[in-house]
mmCIF file of C-alpha atoms in Angstrom:
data_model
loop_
_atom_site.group_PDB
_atom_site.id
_atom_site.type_symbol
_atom_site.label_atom_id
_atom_site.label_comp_id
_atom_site.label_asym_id
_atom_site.label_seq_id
_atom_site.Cartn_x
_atom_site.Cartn_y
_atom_site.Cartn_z
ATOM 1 C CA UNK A 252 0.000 0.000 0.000
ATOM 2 C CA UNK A 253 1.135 3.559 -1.075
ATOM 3 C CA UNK A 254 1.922 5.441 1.742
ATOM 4 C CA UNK A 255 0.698 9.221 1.329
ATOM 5 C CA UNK A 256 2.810 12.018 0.967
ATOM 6 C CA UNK A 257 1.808 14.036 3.886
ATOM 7 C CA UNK A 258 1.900 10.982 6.792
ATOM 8 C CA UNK A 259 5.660 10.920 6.402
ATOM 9 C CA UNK A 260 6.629 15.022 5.772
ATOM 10 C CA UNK A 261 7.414 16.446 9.449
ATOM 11 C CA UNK A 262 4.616 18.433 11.377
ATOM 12 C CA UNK A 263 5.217 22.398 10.673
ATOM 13 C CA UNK A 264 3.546 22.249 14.025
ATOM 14 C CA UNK A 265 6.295 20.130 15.392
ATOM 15 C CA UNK A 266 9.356 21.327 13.463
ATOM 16 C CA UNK A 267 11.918 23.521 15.983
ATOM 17 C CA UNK A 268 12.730 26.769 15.659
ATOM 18 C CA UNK A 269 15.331 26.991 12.659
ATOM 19 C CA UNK A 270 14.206 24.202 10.815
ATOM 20 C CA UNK A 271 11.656 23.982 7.176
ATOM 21 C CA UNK A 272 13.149 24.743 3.888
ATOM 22 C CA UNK A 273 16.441 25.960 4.795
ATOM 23 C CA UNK A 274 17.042 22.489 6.997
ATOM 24 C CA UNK A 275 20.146 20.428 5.316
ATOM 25 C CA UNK A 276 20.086 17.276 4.149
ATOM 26 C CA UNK A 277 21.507 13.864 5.236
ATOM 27 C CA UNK A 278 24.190 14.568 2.132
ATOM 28 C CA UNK A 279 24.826 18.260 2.869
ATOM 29 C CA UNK A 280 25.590 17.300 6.466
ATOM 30 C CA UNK A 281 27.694 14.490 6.015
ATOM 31 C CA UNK A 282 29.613 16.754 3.472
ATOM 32 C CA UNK A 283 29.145 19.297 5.651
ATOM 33 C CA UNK A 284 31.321 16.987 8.692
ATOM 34 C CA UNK A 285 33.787 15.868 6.374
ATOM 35 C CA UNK A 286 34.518 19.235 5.273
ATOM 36 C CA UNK A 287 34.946 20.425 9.650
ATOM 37 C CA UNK A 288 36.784 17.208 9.837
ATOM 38 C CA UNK A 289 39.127 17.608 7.021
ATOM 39 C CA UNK A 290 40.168 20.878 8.234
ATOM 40 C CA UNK A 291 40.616 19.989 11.646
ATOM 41 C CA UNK A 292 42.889 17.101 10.385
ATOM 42 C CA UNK A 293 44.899 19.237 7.960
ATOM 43 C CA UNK A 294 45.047 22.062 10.864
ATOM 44 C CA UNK A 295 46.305 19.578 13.910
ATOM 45 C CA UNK A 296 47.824 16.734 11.408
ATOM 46 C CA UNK A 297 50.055 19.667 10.152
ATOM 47 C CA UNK A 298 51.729 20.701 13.486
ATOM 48 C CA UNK A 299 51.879 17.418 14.985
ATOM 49 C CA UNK A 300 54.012 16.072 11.830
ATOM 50 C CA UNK A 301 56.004 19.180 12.106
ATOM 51 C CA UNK A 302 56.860 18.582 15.508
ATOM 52 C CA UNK A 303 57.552 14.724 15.056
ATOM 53 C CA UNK A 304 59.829 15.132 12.279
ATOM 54 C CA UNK A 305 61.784 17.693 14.188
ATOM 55 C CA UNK A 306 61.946 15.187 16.929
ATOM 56 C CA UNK A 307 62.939 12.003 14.553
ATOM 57 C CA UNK A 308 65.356 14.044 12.815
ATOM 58 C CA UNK A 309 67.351 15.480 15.758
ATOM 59 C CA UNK A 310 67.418 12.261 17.667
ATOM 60 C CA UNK A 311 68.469 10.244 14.456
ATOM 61 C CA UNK A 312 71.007 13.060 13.663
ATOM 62 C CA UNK A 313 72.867 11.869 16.741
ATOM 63 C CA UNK A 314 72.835 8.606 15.612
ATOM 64 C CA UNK A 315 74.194 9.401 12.474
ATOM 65 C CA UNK A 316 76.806 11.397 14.067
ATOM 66 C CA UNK A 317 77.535 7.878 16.038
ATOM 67 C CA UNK A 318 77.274 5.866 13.382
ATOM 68 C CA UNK A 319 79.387 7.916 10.653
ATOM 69 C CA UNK A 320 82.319 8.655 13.540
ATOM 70 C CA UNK A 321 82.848 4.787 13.640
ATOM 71 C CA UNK A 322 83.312 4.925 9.795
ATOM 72 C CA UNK A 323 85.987 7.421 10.221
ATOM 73 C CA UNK A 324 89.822 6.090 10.892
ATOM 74 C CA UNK A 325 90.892 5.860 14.058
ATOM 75 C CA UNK A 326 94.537 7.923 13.533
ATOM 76 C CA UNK A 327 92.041 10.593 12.724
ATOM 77 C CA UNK A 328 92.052 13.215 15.654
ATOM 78 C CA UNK A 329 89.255 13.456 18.084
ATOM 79 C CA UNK A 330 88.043 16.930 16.687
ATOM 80 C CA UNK A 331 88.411 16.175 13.694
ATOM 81 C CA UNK A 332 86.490 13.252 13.496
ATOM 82 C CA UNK A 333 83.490 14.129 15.274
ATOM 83 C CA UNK A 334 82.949 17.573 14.000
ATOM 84 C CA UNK A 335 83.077 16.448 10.207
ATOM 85 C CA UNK A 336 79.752 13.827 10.673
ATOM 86 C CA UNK A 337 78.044 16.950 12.954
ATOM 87 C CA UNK A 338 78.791 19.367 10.138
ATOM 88 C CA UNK A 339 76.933 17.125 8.018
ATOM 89 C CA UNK A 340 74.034 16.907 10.370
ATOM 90 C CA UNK A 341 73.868 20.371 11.022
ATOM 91 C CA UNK A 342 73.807 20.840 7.160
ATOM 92 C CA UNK A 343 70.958 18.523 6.434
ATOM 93 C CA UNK A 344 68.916 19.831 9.832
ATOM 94 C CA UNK A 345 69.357 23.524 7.813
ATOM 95 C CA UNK A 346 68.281 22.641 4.903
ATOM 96 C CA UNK A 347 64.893 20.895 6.125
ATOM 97 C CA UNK A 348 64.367 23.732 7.918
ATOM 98 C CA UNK A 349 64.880 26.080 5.143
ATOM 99 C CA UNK A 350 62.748 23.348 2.665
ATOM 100 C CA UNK A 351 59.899 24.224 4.933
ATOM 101 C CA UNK A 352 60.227 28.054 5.156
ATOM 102 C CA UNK A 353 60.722 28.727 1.867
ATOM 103 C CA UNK A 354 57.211 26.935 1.331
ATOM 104 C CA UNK A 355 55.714 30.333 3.580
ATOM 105 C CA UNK A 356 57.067 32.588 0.627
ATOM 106 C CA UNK A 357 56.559 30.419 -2.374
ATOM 107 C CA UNK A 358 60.220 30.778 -3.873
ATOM 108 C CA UNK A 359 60.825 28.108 -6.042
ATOM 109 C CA UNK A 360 64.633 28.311 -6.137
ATOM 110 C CA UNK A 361 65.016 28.877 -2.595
ATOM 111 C CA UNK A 362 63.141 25.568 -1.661
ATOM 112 C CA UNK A 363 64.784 23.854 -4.601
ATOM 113 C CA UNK A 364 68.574 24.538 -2.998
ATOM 114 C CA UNK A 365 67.069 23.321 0.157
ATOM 115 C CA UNK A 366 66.032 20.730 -1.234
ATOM 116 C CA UNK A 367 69.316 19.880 -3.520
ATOM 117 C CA UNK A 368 71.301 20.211 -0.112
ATOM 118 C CA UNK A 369 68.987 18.104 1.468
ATOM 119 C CA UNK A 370 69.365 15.281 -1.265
ATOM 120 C CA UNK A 371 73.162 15.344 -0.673
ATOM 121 C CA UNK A 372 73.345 15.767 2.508
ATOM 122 C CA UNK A 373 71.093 12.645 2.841
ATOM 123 C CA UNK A 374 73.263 11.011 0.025
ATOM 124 C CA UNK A 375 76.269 10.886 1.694
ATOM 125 C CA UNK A 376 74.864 9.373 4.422
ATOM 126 C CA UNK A 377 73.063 6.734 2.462
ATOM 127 C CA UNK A 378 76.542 6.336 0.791
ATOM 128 C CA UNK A 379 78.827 5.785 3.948
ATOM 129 C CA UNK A 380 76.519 3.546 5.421
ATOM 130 C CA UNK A 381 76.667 1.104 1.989
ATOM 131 C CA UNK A 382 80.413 1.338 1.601
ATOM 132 C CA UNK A 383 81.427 1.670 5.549
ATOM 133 C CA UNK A 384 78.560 -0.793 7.202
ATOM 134 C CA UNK A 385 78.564 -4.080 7.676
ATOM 135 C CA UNK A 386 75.498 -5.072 5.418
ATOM 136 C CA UNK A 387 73.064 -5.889 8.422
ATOM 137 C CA UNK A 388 69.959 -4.666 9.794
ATOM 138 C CA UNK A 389 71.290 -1.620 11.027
ATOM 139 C CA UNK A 390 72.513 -0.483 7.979
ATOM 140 C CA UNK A 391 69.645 -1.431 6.363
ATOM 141 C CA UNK A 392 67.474 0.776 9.071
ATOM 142 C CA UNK A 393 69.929 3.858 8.441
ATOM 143 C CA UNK A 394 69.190 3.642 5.172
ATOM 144 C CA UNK A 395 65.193 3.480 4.996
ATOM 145 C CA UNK A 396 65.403 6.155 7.420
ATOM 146 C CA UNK A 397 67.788 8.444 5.685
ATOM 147 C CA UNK A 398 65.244 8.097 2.844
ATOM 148 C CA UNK A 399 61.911 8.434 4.364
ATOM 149 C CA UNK A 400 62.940 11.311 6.338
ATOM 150 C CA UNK A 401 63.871 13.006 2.920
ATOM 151 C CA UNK A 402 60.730 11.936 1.641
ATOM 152 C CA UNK A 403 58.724 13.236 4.860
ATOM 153 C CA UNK A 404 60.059 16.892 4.772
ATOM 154 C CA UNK A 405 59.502 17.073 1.040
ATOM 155 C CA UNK A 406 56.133 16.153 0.921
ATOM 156 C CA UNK A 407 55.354 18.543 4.378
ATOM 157 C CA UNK A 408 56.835 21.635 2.368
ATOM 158 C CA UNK A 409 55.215 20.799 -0.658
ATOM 159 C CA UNK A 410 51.645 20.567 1.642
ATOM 160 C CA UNK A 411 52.532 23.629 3.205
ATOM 161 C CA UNK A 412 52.756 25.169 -0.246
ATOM 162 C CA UNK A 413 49.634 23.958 -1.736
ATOM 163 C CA UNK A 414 47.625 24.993 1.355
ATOM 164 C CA UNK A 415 48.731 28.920 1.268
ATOM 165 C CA UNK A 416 48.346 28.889 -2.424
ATOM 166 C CA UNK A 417 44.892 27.873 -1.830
ATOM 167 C CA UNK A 418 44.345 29.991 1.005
ATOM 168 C CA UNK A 419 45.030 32.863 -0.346
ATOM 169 C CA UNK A 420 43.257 32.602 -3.407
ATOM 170 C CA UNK A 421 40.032 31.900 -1.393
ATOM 171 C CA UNK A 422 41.291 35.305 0.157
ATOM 172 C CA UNK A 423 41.814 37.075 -3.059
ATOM 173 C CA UNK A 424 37.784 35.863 -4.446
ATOM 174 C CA UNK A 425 36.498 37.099 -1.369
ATOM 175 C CA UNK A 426 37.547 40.503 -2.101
ATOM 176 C CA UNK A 427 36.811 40.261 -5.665
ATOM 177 C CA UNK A 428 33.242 40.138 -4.633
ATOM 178 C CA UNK A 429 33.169 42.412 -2.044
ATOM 179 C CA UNK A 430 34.551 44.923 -4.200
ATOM 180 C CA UNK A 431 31.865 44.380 -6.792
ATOM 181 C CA UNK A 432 29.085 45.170 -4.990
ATOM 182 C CA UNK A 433 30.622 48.298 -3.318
ATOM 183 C CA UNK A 434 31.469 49.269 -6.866
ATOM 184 C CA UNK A 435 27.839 48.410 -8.077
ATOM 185 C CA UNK A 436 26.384 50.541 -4.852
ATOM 186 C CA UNK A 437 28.657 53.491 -5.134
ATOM 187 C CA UNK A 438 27.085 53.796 -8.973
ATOM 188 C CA UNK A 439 23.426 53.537 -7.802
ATOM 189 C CA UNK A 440 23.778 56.301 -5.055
ATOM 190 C CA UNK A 441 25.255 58.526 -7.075
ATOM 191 C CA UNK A 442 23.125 61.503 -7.872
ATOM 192 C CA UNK A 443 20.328 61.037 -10.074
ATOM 193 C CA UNK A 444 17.057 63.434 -11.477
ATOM 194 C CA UNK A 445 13.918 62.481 -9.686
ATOM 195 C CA UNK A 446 11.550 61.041 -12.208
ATOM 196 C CA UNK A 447 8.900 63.345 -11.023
ATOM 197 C CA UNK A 448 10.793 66.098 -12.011
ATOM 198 C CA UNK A 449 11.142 64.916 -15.724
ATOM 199 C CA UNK A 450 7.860 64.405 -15.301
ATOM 200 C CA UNK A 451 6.409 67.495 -13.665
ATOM 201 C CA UNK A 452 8.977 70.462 -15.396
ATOM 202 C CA UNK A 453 7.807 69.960 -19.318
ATOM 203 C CA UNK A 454 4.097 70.243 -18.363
ATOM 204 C CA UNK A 455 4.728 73.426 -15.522
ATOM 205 C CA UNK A 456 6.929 75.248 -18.340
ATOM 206 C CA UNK A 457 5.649 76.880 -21.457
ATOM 207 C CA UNK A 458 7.699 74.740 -24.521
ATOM 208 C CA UNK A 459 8.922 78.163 -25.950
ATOM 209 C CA UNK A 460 10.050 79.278 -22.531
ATOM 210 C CA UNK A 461 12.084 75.296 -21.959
ATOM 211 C CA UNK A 462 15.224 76.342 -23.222
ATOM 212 C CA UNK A 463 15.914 79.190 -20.904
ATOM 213 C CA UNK A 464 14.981 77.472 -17.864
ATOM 214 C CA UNK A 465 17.636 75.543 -16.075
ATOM 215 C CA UNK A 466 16.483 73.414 -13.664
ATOM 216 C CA UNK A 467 17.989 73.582 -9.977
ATOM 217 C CA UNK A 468 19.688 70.204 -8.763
ATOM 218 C CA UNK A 469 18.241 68.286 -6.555
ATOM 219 C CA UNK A 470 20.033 67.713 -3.015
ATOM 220 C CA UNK A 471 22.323 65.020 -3.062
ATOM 221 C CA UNK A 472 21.374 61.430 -1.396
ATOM 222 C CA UNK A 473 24.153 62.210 0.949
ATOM 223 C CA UNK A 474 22.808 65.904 1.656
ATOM 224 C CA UNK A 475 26.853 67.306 0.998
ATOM 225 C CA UNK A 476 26.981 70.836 0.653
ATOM 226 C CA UNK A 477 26.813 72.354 -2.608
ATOM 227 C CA UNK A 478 29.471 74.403 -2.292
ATOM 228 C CA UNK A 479 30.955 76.177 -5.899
ATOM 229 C CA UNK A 480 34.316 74.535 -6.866
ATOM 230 C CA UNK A 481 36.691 77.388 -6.665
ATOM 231 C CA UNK A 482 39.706 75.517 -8.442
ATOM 232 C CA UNK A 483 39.820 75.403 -12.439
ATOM 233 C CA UNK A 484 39.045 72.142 -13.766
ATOM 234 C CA UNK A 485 39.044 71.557 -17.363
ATOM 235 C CA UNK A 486 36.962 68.733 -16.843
ATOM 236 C CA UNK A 487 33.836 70.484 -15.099
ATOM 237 C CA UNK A 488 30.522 70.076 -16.661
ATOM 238 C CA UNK A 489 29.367 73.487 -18.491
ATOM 239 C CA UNK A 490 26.898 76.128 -16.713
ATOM 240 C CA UNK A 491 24.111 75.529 -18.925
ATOM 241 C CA UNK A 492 24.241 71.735 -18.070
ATOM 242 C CA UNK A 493 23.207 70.262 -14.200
ATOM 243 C CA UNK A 494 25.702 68.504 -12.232
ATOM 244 C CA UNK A 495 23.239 66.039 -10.523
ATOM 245 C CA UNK A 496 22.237 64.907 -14.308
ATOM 246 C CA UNK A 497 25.371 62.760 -14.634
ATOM 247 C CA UNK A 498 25.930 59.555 -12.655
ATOM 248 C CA UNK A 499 29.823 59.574 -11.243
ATOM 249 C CA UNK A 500 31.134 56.335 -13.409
ATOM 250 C CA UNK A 501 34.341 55.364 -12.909
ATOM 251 C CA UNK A 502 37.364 55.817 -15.547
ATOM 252 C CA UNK A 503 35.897 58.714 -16.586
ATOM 253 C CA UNK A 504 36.822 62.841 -15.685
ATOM 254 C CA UNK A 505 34.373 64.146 -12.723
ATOM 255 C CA UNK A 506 33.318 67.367 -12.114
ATOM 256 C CA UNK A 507 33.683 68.934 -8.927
ATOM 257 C CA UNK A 508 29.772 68.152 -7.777
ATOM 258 C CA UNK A 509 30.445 64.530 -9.087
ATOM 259 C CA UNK A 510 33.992 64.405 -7.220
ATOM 260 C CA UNK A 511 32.532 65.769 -3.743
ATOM 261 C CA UNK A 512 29.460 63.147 -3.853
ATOM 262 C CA UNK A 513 31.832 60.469 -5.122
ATOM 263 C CA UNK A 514 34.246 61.205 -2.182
ATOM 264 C CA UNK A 515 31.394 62.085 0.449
ATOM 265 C CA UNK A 516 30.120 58.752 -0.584
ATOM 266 C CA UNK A 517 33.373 57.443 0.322
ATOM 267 C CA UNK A 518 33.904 58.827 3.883
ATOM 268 C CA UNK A 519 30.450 58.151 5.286
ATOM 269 C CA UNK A 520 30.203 54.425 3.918
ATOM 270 C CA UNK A 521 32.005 53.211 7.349
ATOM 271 C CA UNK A 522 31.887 53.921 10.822
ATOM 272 C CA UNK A 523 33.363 56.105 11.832
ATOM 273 C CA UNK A 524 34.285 57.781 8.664
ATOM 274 C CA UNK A 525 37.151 56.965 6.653
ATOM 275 C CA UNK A 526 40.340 59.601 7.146
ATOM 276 C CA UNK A 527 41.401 61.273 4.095
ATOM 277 C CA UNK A 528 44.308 58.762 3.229
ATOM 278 C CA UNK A 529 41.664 55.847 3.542
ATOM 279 C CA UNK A 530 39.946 57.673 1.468
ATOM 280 C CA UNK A 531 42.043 58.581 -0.962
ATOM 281 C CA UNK A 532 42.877 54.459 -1.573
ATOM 282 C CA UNK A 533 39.144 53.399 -1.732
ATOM 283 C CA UNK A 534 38.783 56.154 -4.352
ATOM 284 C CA UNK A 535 41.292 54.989 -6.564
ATOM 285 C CA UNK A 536 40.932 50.762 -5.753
ATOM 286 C CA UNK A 537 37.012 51.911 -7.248
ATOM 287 C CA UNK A 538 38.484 53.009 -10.868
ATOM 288 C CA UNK A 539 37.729 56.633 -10.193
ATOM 289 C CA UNK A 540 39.892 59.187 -11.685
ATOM 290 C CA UNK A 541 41.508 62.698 -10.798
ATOM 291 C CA UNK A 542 44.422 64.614 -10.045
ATOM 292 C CA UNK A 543 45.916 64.366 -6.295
ATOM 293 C CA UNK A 544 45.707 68.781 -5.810
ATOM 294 C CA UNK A 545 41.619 68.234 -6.879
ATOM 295 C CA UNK A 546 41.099 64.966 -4.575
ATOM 296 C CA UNK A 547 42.560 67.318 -1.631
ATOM 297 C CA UNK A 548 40.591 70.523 -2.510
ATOM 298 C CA UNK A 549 37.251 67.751 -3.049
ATOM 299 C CA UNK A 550 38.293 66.473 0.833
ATOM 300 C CA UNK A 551 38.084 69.950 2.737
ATOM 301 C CA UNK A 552 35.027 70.975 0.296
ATOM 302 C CA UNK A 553 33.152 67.933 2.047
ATOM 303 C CA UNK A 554 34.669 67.928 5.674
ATOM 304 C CA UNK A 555 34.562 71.639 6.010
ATOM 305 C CA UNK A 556 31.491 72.957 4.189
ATOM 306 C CA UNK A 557 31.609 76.713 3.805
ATOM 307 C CA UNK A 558 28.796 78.650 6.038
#
């Protein structure tokens, strides 16, 4: 027997606070637990194999040093002969340590001579213990471990290098499209005609008398002063044409109205305001143009409106 469609949806009645349409799925939970758990493993996993591979590679650096001395020829003197196999230890502890900070500033040829020292170093280990050992197990041990901790610190770096690449360009989209909206709002609040006006002005005004009218702007949406721009501008808008007609778009010359509302617009989108230098960088980072001496003049126009 068909069971009906409403005996097995929940009770609206009975659904908690939170839940209905936006409630996940069985899928977009599990995915949504593998992707916390991933992270968490990446985030601890990360220092934890840090910290052991310091740890294995200092304490089997000693026994390096140990086991490469015995190689060495007794006539050889004391200092001599222990400070050549902790040169070489010290060498290949540098260069894992360098393998793995180079992968914070993404130089190839920095982590590739760490890397290249880190090979030899490990090679001439690998080598003394074939030639100078006695073919047993604990050759054989020095040797798998020689090589895996190679392999271990490569693969970490290389880890460490894939996750701030991808970090950072999760970074970089986010701002992407937070700067497209701000861009897309600061061109919808700029100035525009009322369409009542359009509306109201050709039927109030004679047609023959149309001409010789100009009509007066309408406030701004950020109620700036409208104070006259007293420095020359070759790019201002003509007397016999309104200011608050043209929308401020970016990449193209502003007059002085459009430049105060543009950088009003700027100063009062945060709180508190932006300072002048903040300012300045949000105007420019939004494509708008104009010469340093106006942008200034523009500033004290909208911070210290003339009485």
């Amino acid at each position: 027997m068909n069971v009906p469609h409403t005996d097995t949806a929940p009770d609206q009645a009975d659904t908690p606070p939170g839940t209905g349409p936006d409630t996940l799925l069985v899928s977009e939970m599990v995915a949504q637990q593998m992707r916390t758990t991933t992270t968490a493993i990446y985030r601890y996993i990360t220092y934890i194999s840090l910290w052991v591979l310091l740890l294995c590679s200092a304490t089997f650096a000693a026994v390096q040093v140990w086991a490469l001395r015995g190689y060495l020829p007794e006539e050889l003197p004391a200092p001599a002969a222990w400070s050549l196999p902790v040169a070489l230890q010290v060498l290949v502890l540098a260069a894992e340590l360098i393998l793995l900070s180079s992968a914070v500033t993404r130089s190839w040829s920095v982590q590739a001579t760490a890397g290249a020292v880190m090979a030899i170093g490990y090679g001439a280990e690998i080598t003394a213990h074939l030639h100078e050992g006695e073919r047993n197990l604990l050759t054989t041990t020095f040797v798998v471990m020689s090589a895996l901790l190679a392999l271990c610190w490569t693969l970490l770096a290389l880890a460490l290098r894939a996750g701030i690449t991808d970090a950072d360009a999760i970074v970089i989209k986010k701002r992407g499209q937070q700067t497209k909206p701000q861009s897309a709002a600061a061109t919808e609040q700029a100035p525009q005609p009322k369409p009542e006006l359009a509306q109201v002005q050709p039927e109030a005004q004679p047609a023959e008398f149309a001409p010789a009218i100009t009509p007066e702007p309408e406030p701004m949406l950020w109620e700036m002063p409208q104070a006259p721009d007293t420095a020359p501008d070759l790019h201002d808008t003509p007397d016999d044409t309104p200011d608050d007609t043209v929308t401020p778009e970016p990449g193209s010359p502003l007059s002085a109205v459009e430049m105060d509302a543009v950088v009003h617009m700027i100063a009062t989108e945060t709180d508190p305001p932006r300072s002048y230098r903040e300012m300045e960088a949000r105007y420019r980072e939004l494509g708008y143009i104009g010469g340093a001496a106006r942008l200034r003049e523009s500033w004290h126009r909208v911070t210290q409106p003339a009485h």
